[in-house]
Coordinates of C-alpha atoms in Angstrom, one line a residue:
Chain A
M1074 CA 88.7 22.8 25.6
S1075 CA 92.1 24.2 27.6
G1076 CA 93.1 22.9 31.0
R1077 CA 92.3 18.7 30.2
R1078 CA 94.2 16.6 32.2
P1079 CA 94.6 12.7 32.2
A1080 CA 92.8 11.2 35.2
T1081 CA 95.1 9.4 37.6
W1082 CA 95.0 6.2 39.8
D1083 CA 95.6 8.3 43.4
Q1084 CA 92.3 11.1 41.7
A1085 CA 90.0 11.4 44.3
A1086 CA 87.1 9.8 43.6
D1087 CA 84.6 13.0 43.8
D1088 CA 87.3 15.2 41.5
Y1089 CA 84.8 15.1 38.7
D1090 CA 81.3 16.2 38.0
Y1091 CA 80.0 14.3 35.3
L1092 CA 80.8 11.2 35.0
F1093 CA 80.6 9.4 30.9
K1094 CA 80.6 5.8 30.1
V1095 CA 81.6 5.3 26.2
V1096 CA 82.4 2.5 24.4
L1097 CA 84.7 1.5 21.3
V1098 CA 83.4 -0.8 19.0
G1099 CA 84.6 -2.0 15.4
D1100 CA 85.9 -4.4 13.8
S1101 CA 88.9 -5.8 14.7
G1102 CA 92.2 -4.3 14.1
V1103 CA 91.0 -0.7 13.0
G1104 CA 93.1 0.3 16.2
K1105 CA 90.8 0.8 19.1
S1106 CA 93.1 0.0 21.4
N1107 CA 95.5 2.6 20.1
L1108 CA 92.9 4.9 20.0
L1109 CA 92.6 4.1 24.0
S1110 CA 95.7 4.3 24.8
R1111 CA 97.1 6.9 22.8
F1112 CA 93.7 9.4 24.5
T1113 CA 94.1 7.8 28.1
R1114 CA 98.3 7.4 28.3
N1115 CA 99.4 9.4 25.0
A1116 CA 101.0 6.4 23.9
F1117 CA 101.3 3.9 20.7
S1118 CA 102.3 0.7 20.1
L1119 CA 102.9 -0.3 16.8
D1120 CA 103.0 -4.3 18.3
S1121 CA 100.0 -4.3 20.3
K1122 CA 98.2 -7.4 21.6
S1123 CA 95.0 -8.2 19.8
T1124 CA 92.0 -7.4 22.6
I1125 CA 90.8 -10.5 24.6
G1126 CA 87.3 -10.1 26.1
V1127 CA 87.5 -6.3 27.5
E1128 CA 89.6 -3.7 28.5
F1129 CA 88.9 -0.4 30.3
A1130 CA 90.6 3.2 31.2
T1131 CA 89.8 6.9 32.1
R1132 CA 90.6 10.3 31.4
T1133 CA 89.1 13.2 32.7
I1134 CA 88.6 16.4 30.6
Q1135 CA 86.9 19.9 31.2
V1136 CA 84.2 21.1 29.1
D1137 CA 82.7 24.3 29.6
G1138 CA 84.3 24.6 33.0
K1139 CA 83.1 21.4 33.9
T1140 CA 85.4 18.5 34.8
I1141 CA 84.0 15.4 33.0
K1142 CA 85.3 12.0 33.5
A1143 CA 84.8 9.6 30.7
Q1144 CA 85.3 6.1 31.2
I1145 CA 85.6 4.4 28.1
W1146 CA 86.0 0.5 27.3
D1147 CA 87.5 -0.6 24.7
T1148 CA 86.1 -4.4 23.0
A1149 CA 86.8 -7.2 21.1
G1150 CA 86.3 -6.5 17.6
Q1151 CA 85.6 -9.7 16.1
E1152 CA 82.1 -11.0 15.8
R1153 CA 82.4 -14.2 18.3
Y1154 CA 83.2 -11.6 21.0
R1155 CA 80.2 -9.9 20.9
A1156 CA 78.4 -12.9 23.7
I1157 CA 80.6 -11.1 26.3
T1158 CA 81.2 -7.6 25.1
S1159 CA 77.8 -6.2 24.1
A1160 CA 76.8 -6.1 27.8
Y1161 CA 79.5 -3.8 27.9
Y1162 CA 77.2 -1.3 25.4
R1163 CA 74.2 -1.0 27.8
G1164 CA 73.9 2.0 28.9
A1165 CA 76.6 3.7 27.4
A1166 CA 76.3 7.8 27.0
G1167 CA 78.3 7.6 24.0
A1168 CA 80.2 5.2 21.1
L1169 CA 83.4 6.0 18.5
L1170 CA 82.4 3.6 16.1
V1171 CA 85.9 2.8 14.6
Y1172 CA 86.9 1.6 11.3
D1173 CA 90.3 1.4 8.8
V1174 CA 90.5 3.7 6.4
T1175 CA 92.5 1.4 4.4
R1176 CA 90.1 -1.5 4.6
A1177 CA 86.7 -1.2 2.7
D1178 CA 85.4 -4.3 4.8
T1179 CA 85.5 -2.5 8.2
F1180 CA 83.8 0.1 6.8
E1181 CA 80.9 -2.1 4.6
S1182 CA 80.4 -3.3 9.4
A1183 CA 79.8 0.1 10.3
A1184 CA 75.8 -0.5 10.2
R1185 CA 75.8 -3.9 11.5
W1186 CA 77.8 -2.1 14.3
L1187 CA 75.5 0.8 14.5
R1188 CA 72.3 -1.4 14.5
E1189 CA 73.8 -3.6 17.2
L1190 CA 74.1 -0.2 19.3
R1191 CA 71.4 0.9 19.0
D1192 CA 69.8 -2.3 20.4
H1193 CA 72.3 -2.2 23.1
A1194 CA 73.3 0.3 24.3
D1195 CA 70.8 3.7 25.2
G1196 CA 69.0 3.7 22.4
R1197 CA 69.1 6.4 19.7
G1198 CA 69.8 9.0 23.0
A1199 CA 73.5 7.4 23.0
A1200 CA 75.4 9.8 20.9
V1201 CA 78.0 7.7 18.4
M1202 CA 80.9 9.2 16.4
L1203 CA 81.8 7.6 13.6
V1204 CA 85.9 7.3 13.1
G1205 CA 87.9 6.2 10.2
N1206 CA 91.4 5.6 11.9
K1207 CA 95.1 4.4 10.3
T1208 CA 94.9 8.1 8.4
D1209 CA 99.0 7.9 8.6
L1210 CA 98.9 4.6 6.4
A1211 CA 96.7 6.0 3.4
R1212 CA 99.3 9.4 3.6
S1213 CA 102.5 9.1 1.5
G1214 CA 105.4 9.4 3.0
S1215 CA 104.0 8.5 6.5
R1216 CA 106.2 7.6 9.1
S1217 CA 104.5 4.3 9.2
R1218 CA 105.8 0.6 8.6
H1219 CA 103.7 0.2 5.2
H1220 CA 101.4 2.8 2.6
H1221 CA 98.4 1.4 1.6
P1222 CA 96.0 3.1 -0.6
R1223 CA 93.2 5.1 1.0
A1224 CA 90.0 2.4 0.2
V1225 CA 87.1 4.3 2.4
P1226 CA 87.3 7.9 0.8
R1227 CA 86.3 10.5 3.0
G1228 CA 82.9 11.6 1.6
D1229 CA 81.6 7.8 1.9
A1230 CA 82.2 8.0 5.4
A1231 CA 81.0 11.5 5.1
A1232 CA 77.5 11.2 4.5
L1233 CA 77.2 7.8 6.4
A1234 CA 77.3 9.8 9.4
E1235 CA 75.1 12.7 8.1
R1236 CA 72.3 9.8 7.0
E1237 CA 72.5 8.5 10.7
G1238 CA 72.9 11.1 12.5
L1239 CA 76.3 10.6 13.7
S1240 CA 79.6 12.7 13.9
F1241 CA 82.7 11.5 12.3
V1242 CA 86.1 12.1 12.4
E1243 CA 89.4 11.2 10.7
T1244 CA 92.0 9.7 13.5
S1245 CA 95.8 8.7 13.0
A1246 CA 96.2 6.9 16.9
L1247 CA 100.2 6.5 15.3
D1248 CA 100.5 10.7 14.7
A1249 CA 98.1 11.5 17.2
T1250 CA 95.6 13.1 14.7
N1251 CA 92.5 14.4 16.3
V1252 CA 92.7 11.9 18.6
D1253 CA 92.1 14.2 21.4
A1254 CA 89.3 15.9 19.1
A1255 CA 87.0 12.9 18.3
F1256 CA 86.9 12.0 22.3
E1257 CA 86.7 15.3 23.2
T1258 CA 84.3 16.2 20.5
L1259 CA 82.5 13.5 22.1
L1260 CA 82.1 14.1 24.9
T1261 CA 81.4 17.5 24.6
E1262 CA 77.8 16.3 22.7
I1263 CA 77.2 14.0 25.7
Y1264 CA 77.8 16.6 28.0
R1265 CA 75.4 19.6 26.2
A1266 CA 72.9 16.9 25.7
V1267 CA 72.6 15.7 29.3
S1268 CA 72.9 19.8 30.5
R1269 CA 69.9 20.7 28.1
K1270 CA 68.2 17.6 29.7
A1271 CA 68.2 18.6 32.9
L1272 CA 67.8 22.5 31.7
A1273 CA 64.4 21.3 30.2
A1274 CA 63.4 19.5 33.0
S1275 CA 64.1 22.0 35.2
S1276 CA 62.0 24.7 33.6
A1277 CA 59.2 22.1 33.2
G1278 CA 59.7 22.6 37.3
D1279 CA 60.7 18.9 37.8
D1280 CA 63.9 17.7 40.0
A1281 CA 66.6 19.6 38.9
G1282 CA 68.6 17.1 36.8
A1283 CA 65.8 14.9 36.4
V1284 CA 65.9 12.2 33.1
G1285 CA 63.1 10.9 31.2
E1286 CA 62.3 7.4 32.4
G1287 CA 64.3 4.8 30.9
Q1288 CA 67.4 6.9 30.5
A1289 CA 70.7 5.5 30.6
I1290 CA 71.9 8.7 31.4
Q1291 CA 70.8 9.8 34.7
V1292 CA 71.3 13.0 35.7
S1293 CA 70.5 14.2 40.0
A1294 CA 71.0 17.5 41.1
S1295 CA 71.0 18.8 44.4
D1296 CA 68.3 21.2 44.5
S1297 CA 71.1 23.6 46.2
A1298 CA 73.0 26.2 44.5
G1299 CA 76.1 25.2 44.4
L1300 CA 76.5 21.4 45.0
T1301 CA 77.7 19.7 42.7
T1302 CA 76.0 17.9 39.7
R1303 CA 76.9 14.2 39.2
C1304 CA 76.3 12.7 35.8
C1305 CA 76.7 8.7 36.3
A1306 CA 75.7 7.0 32.2
F1307 CA 75.5 3.5 33.8
Chain B
M172 CA 111.6 -31.8 19.8
D173 CA 111.3 -29.8 22.7
K174 CA 113.4 -27.1 22.5
K175 CA 112.2 -23.5 22.3
K176 CA 112.4 -21.8 19.3
G177 CA 114.5 -18.9 19.0
T178 CA 116.9 -19.0 21.6
D179 CA 118.7 -22.4 20.7
G180 CA 120.0 -20.5 17.3
T181 CA 117.7 -23.6 14.8
E182 CA 115.5 -20.8 13.5
P183 CA 116.4 -18.1 11.4
G184 CA 115.1 -14.5 12.4
P185 CA 115.6 -10.6 12.9
A186 CA 118.8 -9.7 15.5
P187 CA 117.2 -8.5 18.7
S188 CA 117.9 -4.8 18.7
R189 CA 117.0 -5.1 22.7
A190 CA 118.3 -7.6 25.2
V191 CA 116.0 -11.3 25.5
D192 CA 115.2 -12.9 28.4
R193 CA 115.6 -16.6 29.1
F194 CA 112.4 -17.4 27.4
G195 CA 112.8 -15.0 23.9
F196 CA 111.2 -12.0 25.4
I197 CA 112.3 -8.2 24.7
K198 CA 112.9 -7.4 28.1
P199 CA 111.4 -3.9 29.3
E200 CA 114.2 -1.3 29.0
Q201 CA 113.4 -0.5 33.0
G202 CA 113.2 -2.3 36.1
N203 CA 113.1 -6.3 36.6
S204 CA 113.3 -9.2 33.8
P205 CA 110.0 -10.4 33.6
D206 CA 110.9 -13.9 34.3
G207 CA 111.0 -13.2 37.3
I208 CA 114.1 -15.4 37.7
P209 CA 117.7 -13.9 39.5
K210 CA 120.1 -13.9 36.4
G211 CA 123.0 -16.2 38.2
K212 CA 122.1 -19.9 39.8
S213 CA 124.4 -20.4 42.1
I214 CA 126.1 -24.4 41.8
H215 CA 124.3 -25.5 44.2
E216 CA 120.9 -24.5 42.6
R217 CA 122.6 -26.0 39.0
E218 CA 123.1 -29.0 40.9
R219 CA 119.6 -29.7 42.2
E220 CA 118.1 -28.6 38.6
E221 CA 120.2 -31.7 37.0
R222 CA 119.3 -34.0 39.6
R223 CA 115.7 -33.3 38.3
I224 CA 116.7 -33.0 35.1
R225 CA 118.1 -36.8 36.1
K226 CA 114.7 -37.7 37.4
W227 CA 112.4 -36.9 35.0
R228 CA 114.0 -38.2 32.2
K229 CA 114.0 -41.9 33.9
M230 CA 110.6 -41.6 34.7
I231 CA 109.9 -40.7 30.8
G232 CA 112.4 -42.9 29.2
V233 CA 113.8 -42.7 26.3
G234 CA 111.4 -40.7 23.3
G235 CA 108.6 -41.2 26.6
N236 CA 108.3 -44.8 26.0
D237 CA 108.3 -45.2 29.6
W238 CA 105.8 -42.5 30.5
K239 CA 102.2 -44.5 31.2
H240 CA 103.2 -47.2 32.3
Y241 CA 105.5 -44.9 35.6
V242 CA 102.0 -42.5 35.7
R243 CA 100.4 -46.0 36.2
R244 CA 102.4 -47.0 38.6
N245 CA 103.4 -43.9 41.3
P246 CA 100.0 -41.4 40.0
H247 CA 101.1 -39.5 43.4
V248 CA 104.7 -39.0 42.2
V249 CA 103.5 -37.7 39.1
K250 CA 101.4 -35.1 39.9
R251 CA 104.0 -33.9 42.6
R252 CA 106.2 -33.6 40.1
I253 CA 104.3 -32.0 37.5
R254 CA 102.9 -29.0 40.5
K255 CA 106.8 -28.4 41.1
G256 CA 107.1 -27.3 37.6
I257 CA 108.5 -29.5 34.7
P258 CA 111.9 -29.2 33.8
D259 CA 112.1 -26.7 30.9
C260 CA 114.3 -29.3 28.2
L261 CA 111.7 -31.6 29.1
R262 CA 108.8 -29.2 28.9
G263 CA 107.2 -30.0 25.1
L264 CA 107.7 -33.8 25.4
V265 CA 105.9 -33.8 28.7
W266 CA 103.2 -31.9 27.8
Q267 CA 102.5 -33.6 24.6
L268 CA 102.4 -37.1 26.8
I269 CA 99.8 -36.0 29.4
S270 CA 97.7 -34.0 27.4
G271 CA 97.3 -37.4 25.1
S272 CA 98.5 -34.9 21.9
R273 CA 101.1 -37.7 21.2
D274 CA 98.9 -40.0 20.5
L275 CA 96.7 -38.0 18.1
L276 CA 99.5 -37.6 16.1
L277 CA 100.5 -41.6 15.9
M278 CA 97.0 -42.1 15.1
N279 CA 96.7 -39.1 12.6
P280 CA 99.6 -39.4 9.9
G281 CA 100.0 -36.8 6.8
V282 CA 97.0 -34.9 8.0
Y283 CA 98.1 -32.1 9.8
E284 CA 100.2 -31.7 6.6
T285 CA 97.0 -31.8 4.1
L286 CA 95.2 -29.0 6.7
V287 CA 98.0 -27.0 5.9
I288 CA 98.4 -27.3 2.2
Y289 CA 95.1 -28.9 0.3
E290 CA 92.6 -27.0 2.3
T291 CA 91.6 -23.2 2.7
S292 CA 89.4 -21.6 5.6
A293 CA 87.4 -18.7 5.4
S294 CA 89.2 -17.2 8.3
E295 CA 93.1 -16.6 6.8
L296 CA 93.2 -13.1 6.3
E297 CA 91.8 -13.4 9.8
I298 CA 94.3 -15.1 10.8
I299 CA 97.4 -13.1 8.6
R300 CA 96.5 -10.3 10.6
D301 CA 96.3 -11.6 14.2
I302 CA 100.0 -12.9 13.5
S303 CA 101.3 -10.0 14.7
R304 CA 99.5 -9.6 17.2
T305 CA 100.5 -12.3 18.9
F306 CA 102.9 -12.4 21.6
P307 CA 104.4 -9.2 19.8
S308 CA 107.3 -9.2 21.9
H309 CA 108.5 -12.5 21.8
I310 CA 111.7 -12.9 19.2
F311 CA 110.1 -15.6 17.7
F312 CA 107.2 -13.7 16.4
Q313 CA 108.8 -10.6 15.6
Q314 CA 109.7 -11.2 12.1
R315 CA 107.2 -10.4 9.5
H316 CA 106.6 -13.6 8.0
G317 CA 109.2 -14.7 9.6
P318 CA 109.6 -18.6 10.7
G319 CA 107.4 -18.0 13.9
Q320 CA 104.4 -15.7 12.4
R321 CA 104.6 -18.7 9.7
S322 CA 103.8 -21.2 11.9
L323 CA 101.6 -20.1 13.7
Y324 CA 99.5 -18.8 10.6
N325 CA 99.4 -22.5 9.8
I326 CA 98.6 -23.8 12.7
L327 CA 95.8 -21.5 13.5
K328 CA 94.7 -21.7 9.4
A329 CA 94.8 -25.9 10.2
Y330 CA 92.5 -25.9 13.2
S331 CA 90.4 -23.6 11.9
V332 CA 89.6 -26.3 8.9
Y333 CA 90.0 -29.2 11.0
D334 CA 87.0 -27.6 12.8
R335 CA 84.6 -25.6 10.7
D336 CA 82.7 -25.0 13.3
V337 CA 85.1 -23.4 15.0
G338 CA 86.9 -21.2 12.8
Y339 CA 89.1 -19.1 14.0
V340 CA 88.9 -17.3 17.0
Q341 CA 90.8 -14.3 18.9
G342 CA 92.3 -16.5 22.2
M343 CA 93.5 -19.3 20.1
G344 CA 96.4 -17.5 19.2
F345 CA 97.5 -17.5 22.0
L346 CA 97.4 -21.3 23.6
A347 CA 99.2 -21.9 19.8
G348 CA 102.1 -19.7 20.2
L349 CA 102.8 -20.9 23.5
L350 CA 102.5 -24.4 22.3
L351 CA 105.1 -23.6 19.2
L352 CA 108.0 -22.1 21.4
Y353 CA 108.2 -25.8 23.0
M354 CA 107.7 -28.3 20.1
S355 CA 107.0 -28.6 16.5
E356 CA 104.3 -26.8 14.6
E357 CA 102.5 -30.3 13.7
D358 CA 102.8 -31.6 17.6
A359 CA 101.5 -28.3 18.6
F360 CA 98.6 -28.9 16.1
W361 CA 97.6 -31.4 17.7
L362 CA 98.2 -30.6 21.6
L363 CA 95.9 -27.5 20.6
V364 CA 93.0 -30.3 18.8
A365 CA 93.7 -32.4 22.1
L366 CA 92.6 -29.5 24.5
L367 CA 89.9 -28.3 22.1
K368 CA 88.4 -31.6 21.4
G369 CA 89.3 -32.8 25.1
A370 CA 91.3 -35.7 25.0
V371 CA 92.3 -36.7 28.0
H372 CA 89.8 -33.5 30.4
A373 CA 86.8 -32.1 29.4
P374 CA 86.8 -30.4 26.1
M375 CA 87.4 -26.7 25.9
E376 CA 85.9 -25.9 22.7
G377 CA 83.3 -24.0 24.1
L378 CA 85.6 -21.1 25.0
Y379 CA 85.4 -20.8 21.2
Q380 CA 82.2 -21.4 20.0
A381 CA 79.6 -19.2 18.9
G382 CA 78.3 -17.7 21.8
L383 CA 81.4 -18.6 24.0
P384 CA 79.2 -21.1 26.0
L385 CA 82.1 -22.2 28.2
V386 CA 83.6 -18.6 28.9
Q387 CA 79.8 -18.0 30.2
Q388 CA 80.1 -20.6 32.4
Y389 CA 83.0 -20.8 33.8
L390 CA 82.9 -16.9 34.8
S391 CA 79.4 -18.1 36.2
Q392 CA 81.2 -20.7 38.0
F393 CA 83.9 -18.4 39.4
E394 CA 81.7 -15.5 40.0
K395 CA 80.0 -18.6 42.6
L396 CA 83.3 -19.7 44.1
V397 CA 84.8 -15.9 44.9
I398 CA 81.3 -15.1 46.7
E399 CA 81.0 -18.4 49.1
L400 CA 85.0 -19.1 49.5
M401 CA 86.0 -15.5 50.1
P402 CA 82.5 -13.7 50.8
K403 CA 83.6 -10.2 51.7
L404 CA 85.3 -9.3 48.4
G405 CA 82.3 -11.2 46.3
Q406 CA 80.2 -8.8 48.3
H407 CA 82.9 -6.1 47.4
F408 CA 82.3 -6.6 43.7
V409 CA 78.9 -6.8 44.0
E410 CA 78.8 -3.5 45.6
E411 CA 81.4 -2.0 43.3
M412 CA 79.5 -3.5 40.2
I413 CA 82.5 -5.8 38.8
N414 CA 82.3 -9.6 37.6
P415 CA 84.3 -11.7 36.0
S416 CA 83.9 -11.1 32.3
M417 CA 85.8 -7.7 33.1
Y418 CA 89.1 -8.9 34.6
A419 CA 88.8 -12.5 34.2
S420 CA 87.8 -13.6 30.8
Q421 CA 91.5 -13.6 29.2
W422 CA 92.2 -16.0 32.2
F423 CA 89.9 -18.6 30.7
I424 CA 90.3 -17.7 27.2
T425 CA 94.6 -18.2 26.9
V426 CA 94.8 -20.2 30.2
F427 CA 96.9 -16.8 31.9
S428 CA 98.8 -16.9 28.5
Y429 CA 97.7 -13.4 27.4
S430 CA 99.1 -11.1 30.2
F431 CA 101.1 -12.7 33.3
P432 CA 104.4 -12.9 33.7
F433 CA 105.6 -16.4 31.4
H434 CA 107.8 -17.8 34.2
L435 CA 104.3 -18.2 36.2
T436 CA 102.1 -19.2 32.7
L437 CA 104.9 -22.2 32.0
R438 CA 104.2 -23.3 35.6
V439 CA 100.3 -23.0 35.7
W440 CA 100.1 -25.0 32.2
D441 CA 102.4 -27.6 33.4
V442 CA 99.4 -28.8 36.1
F443 CA 96.6 -27.4 34.1
L444 CA 97.6 -30.1 31.1
Y445 CA 97.9 -33.0 33.4
E446 CA 94.8 -31.8 35.9
G447 CA 92.4 -29.6 33.4
I448 CA 90.3 -26.6 33.8
K449 CA 90.0 -26.6 37.1
V450 CA 93.8 -25.5 37.5
V451 CA 92.5 -22.0 36.0
F452 CA 90.2 -21.7 38.8
Q453 CA 92.4 -22.1 41.7
V454 CA 95.1 -20.0 40.4
G455 CA 92.4 -17.0 39.6
L456 CA 91.3 -17.5 43.4
A457 CA 94.6 -17.6 44.5
L458 CA 95.9 -14.2 43.0
L459 CA 92.2 -12.8 44.5
R460 CA 93.5 -14.5 48.1
L461 CA 96.7 -13.0 48.1
C462 CA 95.8 -9.3 47.3
H463 CA 91.9 -10.3 49.4
D464 CA 93.3 -7.4 51.6
D465 CA 94.3 -4.9 49.1
L466 CA 91.1 -5.5 46.9
V467 CA 88.6 -5.3 49.3
K468 CA 89.5 -1.4 50.3
L469 CA 89.8 -0.4 46.5
P470 CA 87.2 1.8 44.4
F471 CA 85.3 0.8 40.9
E472 CA 88.3 1.8 38.7
K473 CA 91.5 1.2 41.6
L474 CA 89.4 -2.9 41.7
L475 CA 90.0 -2.9 38.3
Y476 CA 93.4 -1.8 37.6
A477 CA 94.3 -4.0 40.4
L478 CA 92.9 -7.4 39.0
R479 CA 94.6 -6.3 35.6
N480 CA 97.7 -5.6 37.7
F481 CA 98.4 -7.6 39.9
P482 CA 102.1 -7.0 42.3
E483 CA 105.0 -9.3 41.5
E484 CA 105.0 -11.5 44.7
A485 CA 101.5 -12.7 44.3
T486 CA 102.7 -14.0 40.3
D487 CA 105.7 -16.0 42.2
P488 CA 104.5 -19.7 41.3
D489 CA 106.4 -20.5 44.3
V490 CA 103.9 -18.4 46.5
L491 CA 101.1 -18.7 44.5
L492 CA 100.4 -22.4 43.1
P493 CA 100.7 -24.4 46.4
L494 CA 97.9 -21.8 47.8
A495 CA 96.0 -22.7 44.6
F496 CA 96.0 -25.9 45.1
S497 CA 94.6 -25.9 48.9
F498 CA 91.3 -24.6 46.9
K499 CA 89.6 -27.9 46.2
V500 CA 87.2 -27.0 43.8
S501 CA 86.5 -30.0 41.7
S502 CA 83.2 -31.5 43.0
R503 CA 81.8 -28.0 44.1
L504 CA 82.7 -27.1 40.0
E505 CA 80.5 -30.0 39.4
E506 CA 77.8 -29.1 41.2
L507 CA 78.2 -25.1 40.0
Q508 CA 77.8 -26.4 36.5
K509 CA 75.0 -28.6 37.0
E510 CA 73.8 -25.3 38.7
Y511 CA 74.5 -23.6 35.4
Q512 CA 73.6 -26.0 32.5
K513 CA 70.0 -26.3 34.7
R514 CA 69.3 -22.4 34.5
Q515 CA 70.6 -22.5 30.5
E516 CA 68.0 -25.3 30.0
G517 CA 65.2 -24.3 27.8
T518 CA 67.2 -21.3 26.1
S519 CA 68.8 -21.6 22.5
E520 CA 72.0 -22.1 23.8
T521 CA 73.0 -24.7 24.9
S522 CA 76.3 -25.7 27.3
S523 CA 79.3 -26.8 25.1
G524 CA 81.1 -28.6 28.6
E525 CA 80.2 -32.4 27.6
R526 CA 82.6 -35.1 29.2
L527 CA 82.5 -37.6 26.5
Q528 CA 82.4 -35.4 23.0
P529 CA 83.4 -37.3 20.3
L530 CA 86.9 -36.5 19.3
V531 CA 86.1 -35.8 15.7
S532 CA 84.7 -33.1 13.8
K533 CA 82.3 -33.4 11.2
T534 CA 84.8 -31.7 8.8
M535 CA 87.7 -34.2 9.3
S536 CA 85.8 -37.3 8.1
R537 CA 86.5 -34.9 4.5
V538 CA 90.4 -35.6 5.8
G539 CA 90.1 -39.2 6.7
S540 CA 90.6 -38.7 10.3
R541 CA 91.2 -41.5 12.7
V542 CA 91.0 -39.6 15.6
V543 CA 89.0 -41.9 18.1
S544 CA 87.2 -40.8 21.0
N545 CA 88.4 -44.0 23.6
L546 CA 91.0 -41.4 25.3
T547 CA 88.4 -39.0 26.9
T548 CA 88.8 -39.9 30.7
A549 CA 87.1 -37.8 33.2
D550 CA 89.0 -35.1 34.6
R551 CA 91.5 -36.2 37.4
K552 CA 90.0 -35.0 40.6

């Protein structure tokens, strides 16, 4: 997936083919905000503030020659904040479910987050990726301040992902390992799912790009060849 | 004790590797200092500041002895002076006087120590994890396990034991951290109690209770006020699908202490502690009014960015606050609160914005608190 470029505030509103809403969820302190800043601004801060409520950023990437804009919502991880943040899962095309590989409790919460997502987001239609963050802390001789033993074996997380039908990757926001790959894999998965639905709908003789009723992802394509297909996952 | 810790040399801490502003925040490597104050003050300005301090000292008396008497006799003078800003060297003491926390402290000797030393909290690990993420760019809180982080931990742990129903919620740390920069640990704890339990104004604990009921109520009220007072902008928000939870949650949960310039935060807190939560609404409305003409032109993403990154001129307290005070919202807020509560009736969530909740929580009876509820008065209009 070459030709990636971050979205800028000056970018024209129409400068994309698809717009996908993605949410970052997971326990407090697992690194959601730094994953977001690493992906959207290529920035990382050891001294970041805890997220209060929600934060928001965007980035545009290329998938199969199409321009995909990701609108990413970073949510506060503390249980109490779900009263506010769960509203942001609604209509999400995808989610990164983040845990910290050095804290088993954050992995144990994954099932609860998954339930929460499936209750509030696009049912089982939303693509979910399980992300084990902070691999730098679990590596000896790492650049980070402190070394922590790995608490979540990679195999356990892979097994959960397999069982629940999730993608899975381990990342380090600190040294940027697999961060782009995580978001790009998720966005590609969403795009391909949307394309399949659009194709199925058009071959069934419906309007090109129509999606089944009740779906959060609405794809509407112009019937004239060459006009832009727009998808807004809201 | 009303000095700022970390800037007066009384507390050991790491030698800052970069320059700090006058409040103790590490300055960004480029650009203006975040405190928004010119580096050198003229002799004229210094003299004026000293006159102000003398007036304030006279008004509060030694150790605050004359305060209540003065407030009773000259409430309008007090209000005007607070709106102009409390002198920084007296801020800690005055905050304690206007919040009612001084009385709580005197009525509860030894309680704080008991909470810190002898009680355990279910939130301890959560608090520890968040300590370094509270005012991370302030030198007082930067040193790992340093005095600032220890004090912040103690206050938050003590509060989570004091009121186990509320416990610890992210956001509280910014309130406690701000208070710690101006007063001792125990004083800061009782001021936090005064705010959340409602010693002088409506209790704020609903901002942090399960379901965040007061956050939801305030956001609903704020949305209505925007539509009523700035219909064009309100309509634009509706069209762009912007709702207040996207930008204003932090304003209410941390009373502007999360991401605003610190010199503005302090001025807002001066007035907030004296006049109550309506000030957060007023300041929020003033920010939107100052940026109104730009905001109405922006599409969703740029709009959201602008609502989280106000320009420097909009956050100048001498411009923003007079405009904020021009919004008369008290009676309308009460009406909107009643409407909101009517809408909520019949649901399992009850609003926690009640005026006269008892100050003492169930858990406090175990530690022998003598907190009394006769401090509660109606919000000053």
